[in-house]
Amino acid sequence: MRDITYAQSIREAMTEEMHRDSSVFLIGEDIGVYGGAFGISLGMIDIFGKERIIDTPISESAIMGAAVGAAMTGMRPIVEIQFSDFLTIAMDQLVNQAAKIRYMFGGQVSIPLVVRSPSGSGTGAAGQHSQALEAWFAHIPGLKVVIPSNPYDAKGLLKEAIHDNNPVVFLEQKTLYRSIGNVPEEDYTKKFTAEVKKQGTDISIISYGRMLPMCLNVAEQLEKEFSIQVIDVISLRPLDTNTIINAVSQTGRVIIVHEAVLRGGFGAEISSVITESESFFYLQAPIRRLGGSDTPIPYNKNLEAHCIPSQNDLIKAIHELMAY
């Protein structure tokens, strides 16, 4: 095991898979010499050349359409969209084509497509470059949606996504790029299933992506007061409901935390999974959701930070639930 960053783990996953399989290629804006908006593909063009690290014009719709077509012919494209906000420009190709072609062709063709995109706030990029839109994509039958929270998971999950014969939206929350974690040198993949990152008996915190490290920090801070369980959802679609249900049944108290706007956020889906299962009968307090404010993300650093759940918000919610 060695310590590398979240960004390096993603680059390693792509590089290793491109060495392994000549049908894998990377396509997107400024991913060649420039190395991508966040430097993820830096140096890859020197290894694979411009035929497999394909710089494109500024047209997300064209990028996605080309990738869908390539996937239909047996290639395994990895699309990089500079900011997940720009996936809105490619929604027709992603939602109406990539997600539905296998079904509408009666299984005669697969779409082994990975769409990588930086998501979320925290970099002062303002309202059009800071959204967390994962609930949109998780709503679409035919798409898989994965959000890793640490370098180890990022590498294993991306490899699993590249091997998958279905379109996978792989969201990388951009403030995690410089986070460091243990990643083995040997080859490995990670399944799209939830994971209990910390065991506990008093309360379950369910989260994913950028919020997951914060939840673990809070759980450690309050360790002398409460036994806090932390569950990383990892994959929004497919959603590992069994792990969630079993975890909640053990503690009887739940807080769901995500960066995305609370209204219509994926936390509501997780809440429904709980209330519509046998774990509902183990609840000792109402389910609590923490999510982003119902506002576009401001440019101002302090206002931006105020728009998403903080450690103090989570600590307060834990004390309130434990009072029941």
Coordinates of C-alpha atoms in Angstrom, one line a residue, residues 16-172:
E16 CA -3.9 0.7 -16.4
E17 CA -7.2 0.0 -18.2
M18 CA -5.9 1.6 -21.4
H19 CA -2.8 -0.5 -21.3
R20 CA -4.9 -3.6 -20.7
D21 CA -7.6 -3.0 -23.4
S22 CA -6.9 -1.2 -26.7
S23 CA -10.7 -0.4 -27.0
V24 CA -10.5 2.0 -24.0
F25 CA -9.9 5.6 -24.9
L26 CA -10.4 9.0 -23.3
I27 CA -12.3 11.8 -25.0
G28 CA -13.1 15.4 -23.8
E29 CA -12.1 19.0 -23.8
D30 CA -8.5 20.0 -23.1
I31 CA -7.6 16.5 -21.8
G32 CA -4.5 16.1 -24.0
V33 CA -1.5 18.5 -23.6
Y34 CA -3.4 20.5 -20.9
G35 CA -4.3 17.4 -18.9
G36 CA -7.9 18.2 -18.2
A37 CA -9.5 21.0 -16.2
F38 CA -8.2 19.5 -13.0
G39 CA -5.1 17.9 -14.4
I40 CA -6.4 14.3 -14.1
S41 CA -5.1 13.1 -17.5
L42 CA -1.8 15.0 -17.3
G43 CA 0.9 13.1 -19.2
M44 CA -1.5 10.5 -20.7
I45 CA -1.2 11.9 -24.2
D46 CA 2.5 11.2 -24.0
I47 CA 1.8 7.5 -23.3
F48 CA -1.2 6.8 -25.6
G49 CA -1.0 9.6 -28.3
K50 CA -3.7 11.8 -29.7
E51 CA -5.7 8.9 -31.2
R52 CA -6.6 7.5 -27.7
I53 CA -6.5 10.8 -25.8
I54 CA -8.9 12.8 -28.0
D55 CA -9.2 16.5 -27.5
T56 CA -12.5 17.8 -28.8
P57 CA -14.2 21.1 -29.7
I58 CA -16.3 22.8 -27.0
S59 CA -19.5 20.8 -27.5
E60 CA -20.6 18.5 -24.8
S61 CA -23.5 17.2 -26.9
A62 CA -21.0 16.2 -29.7
I63 CA -18.6 14.6 -27.3
M64 CA -21.3 12.5 -25.7
G65 CA -22.8 11.6 -29.1
A66 CA -19.4 10.5 -30.5
A67 CA -18.8 8.4 -27.4
V68 CA -22.2 6.7 -27.6
G69 CA -21.6 5.9 -31.2
A70 CA -18.2 4.5 -30.4
A71 CA -19.6 2.4 -27.6
M72 CA -22.2 0.9 -29.9
T73 CA -19.4 -0.3 -32.3
G74 CA -17.5 -2.1 -29.5
M75 CA -15.2 0.6 -28.1
R76 CA -15.1 1.5 -24.4
P77 CA -15.0 5.3 -24.2
I78 CA -14.3 7.3 -21.1
V79 CA -15.8 10.8 -21.5
E80 CA -14.5 13.6 -19.4
I81 CA -16.9 16.5 -19.0
Q82 CA -15.1 19.4 -17.4
F83 CA -17.8 20.2 -14.8
S84 CA -20.9 18.1 -14.1
D85 CA -23.0 21.2 -14.6
F86 CA -22.1 20.9 -18.4
L87 CA -23.7 17.4 -18.5
T88 CA -27.0 19.4 -18.9
I89 CA -25.8 20.3 -22.4
A90 CA -25.4 16.6 -23.2
M91 CA -28.6 15.3 -21.6
D92 CA -30.2 14.2 -24.9
Q93 CA -27.3 12.0 -25.8
L94 CA -26.9 10.7 -22.3
V95 CA -30.5 10.3 -21.1
N96 CA -32.4 9.6 -24.4
Q97 CA -29.7 7.7 -26.2
A98 CA -27.0 6.1 -24.0
A99 CA -29.4 5.1 -21.2
K100 CA -32.0 3.6 -23.6
I101 CA -30.3 2.1 -26.6
R102 CA -29.6 -1.3 -25.2
Y103 CA -33.3 -1.7 -24.1
M104 CA -34.7 -0.3 -27.3
F105 CA -32.5 -2.6 -29.4
G106 CA -33.6 -5.6 -27.5
G107 CA -30.1 -6.2 -26.1
Q108 CA -28.5 -6.5 -29.4
V109 CA -26.0 -3.7 -28.6
S110 CA -24.3 -2.6 -25.4
I111 CA -23.2 0.9 -24.3
P112 CA -19.9 0.3 -22.3
L113 CA -19.5 4.1 -21.6
V114 CA -18.0 5.9 -18.6
V115 CA -18.8 9.5 -18.1
R116 CA -16.4 11.1 -15.6
S117 CA -17.2 14.6 -14.3
P118 CA -16.1 16.8 -11.4
S119 CA -19.1 17.6 -9.2
G120 CA -20.0 19.9 -6.4
S121 CA -18.9 23.2 -4.8
G122 CA -16.0 24.3 -2.7
T123 CA -13.7 25.8 -5.3
G124 CA -15.3 29.3 -5.7
A125 CA -16.5 28.4 -9.1
A126 CA -20.0 29.9 -8.5
G127 CA -23.5 28.9 -9.6
Q128 CA -22.8 27.4 -13.1
H129 CA -19.8 25.3 -12.1
S130 CA -20.6 24.1 -8.6
Q131 CA -23.8 22.0 -8.6
A132 CA -24.3 18.5 -7.3
L133 CA -26.8 17.0 -9.8
E134 CA -26.5 13.3 -9.0
A135 CA -30.2 12.9 -8.3
W136 CA -31.0 13.8 -11.9
F137 CA -29.0 11.0 -13.3
A138 CA -30.0 8.4 -10.6
H139 CA -33.6 9.1 -11.8
I140 CA -32.9 7.6 -15.3
P141 CA -33.4 3.9 -15.9
G142 CA -30.4 2.6 -17.8
L143 CA -27.8 4.8 -16.1
K144 CA -25.5 3.7 -13.3
V145 CA -24.4 6.5 -10.9
V146 CA -21.3 6.2 -8.7
I147 CA -19.7 8.7 -6.4
P148 CA -16.4 7.6 -4.7
S149 CA -15.4 9.2 -1.4
N150 CA -11.7 8.3 -1.2
P151 CA -8.7 7.4 -3.4
Y152 CA -8.9 3.6 -2.8
D153 CA -12.6 3.5 -3.8
A154 CA -12.1 5.9 -6.7
K155 CA -9.6 3.6 -8.4
G156 CA -11.4 0.4 -7.8
L157 CA -14.8 1.8 -8.8
L158 CA -13.5 3.4 -11.9
K159 CA -12.0 0.2 -13.1
E160 CA -15.3 -1.6 -12.4
A161 CA -17.1 1.1 -14.3
I162 CA -14.8 0.7 -17.3
H163 CA -15.4 -3.1 -17.3
D164 CA -19.2 -2.6 -17.1
N165 CA -21.2 -3.0 -20.3
N166 CA -23.7 -0.2 -19.3
P167 CA -23.3 3.6 -19.2
V168 CA -21.9 4.7 -15.8
V169 CA -22.0 8.3 -14.6
F170 CA -18.9 8.6 -12.4
L171 CA -19.0 11.8 -10.4
E172 CA -15.8 13.0 -8.8

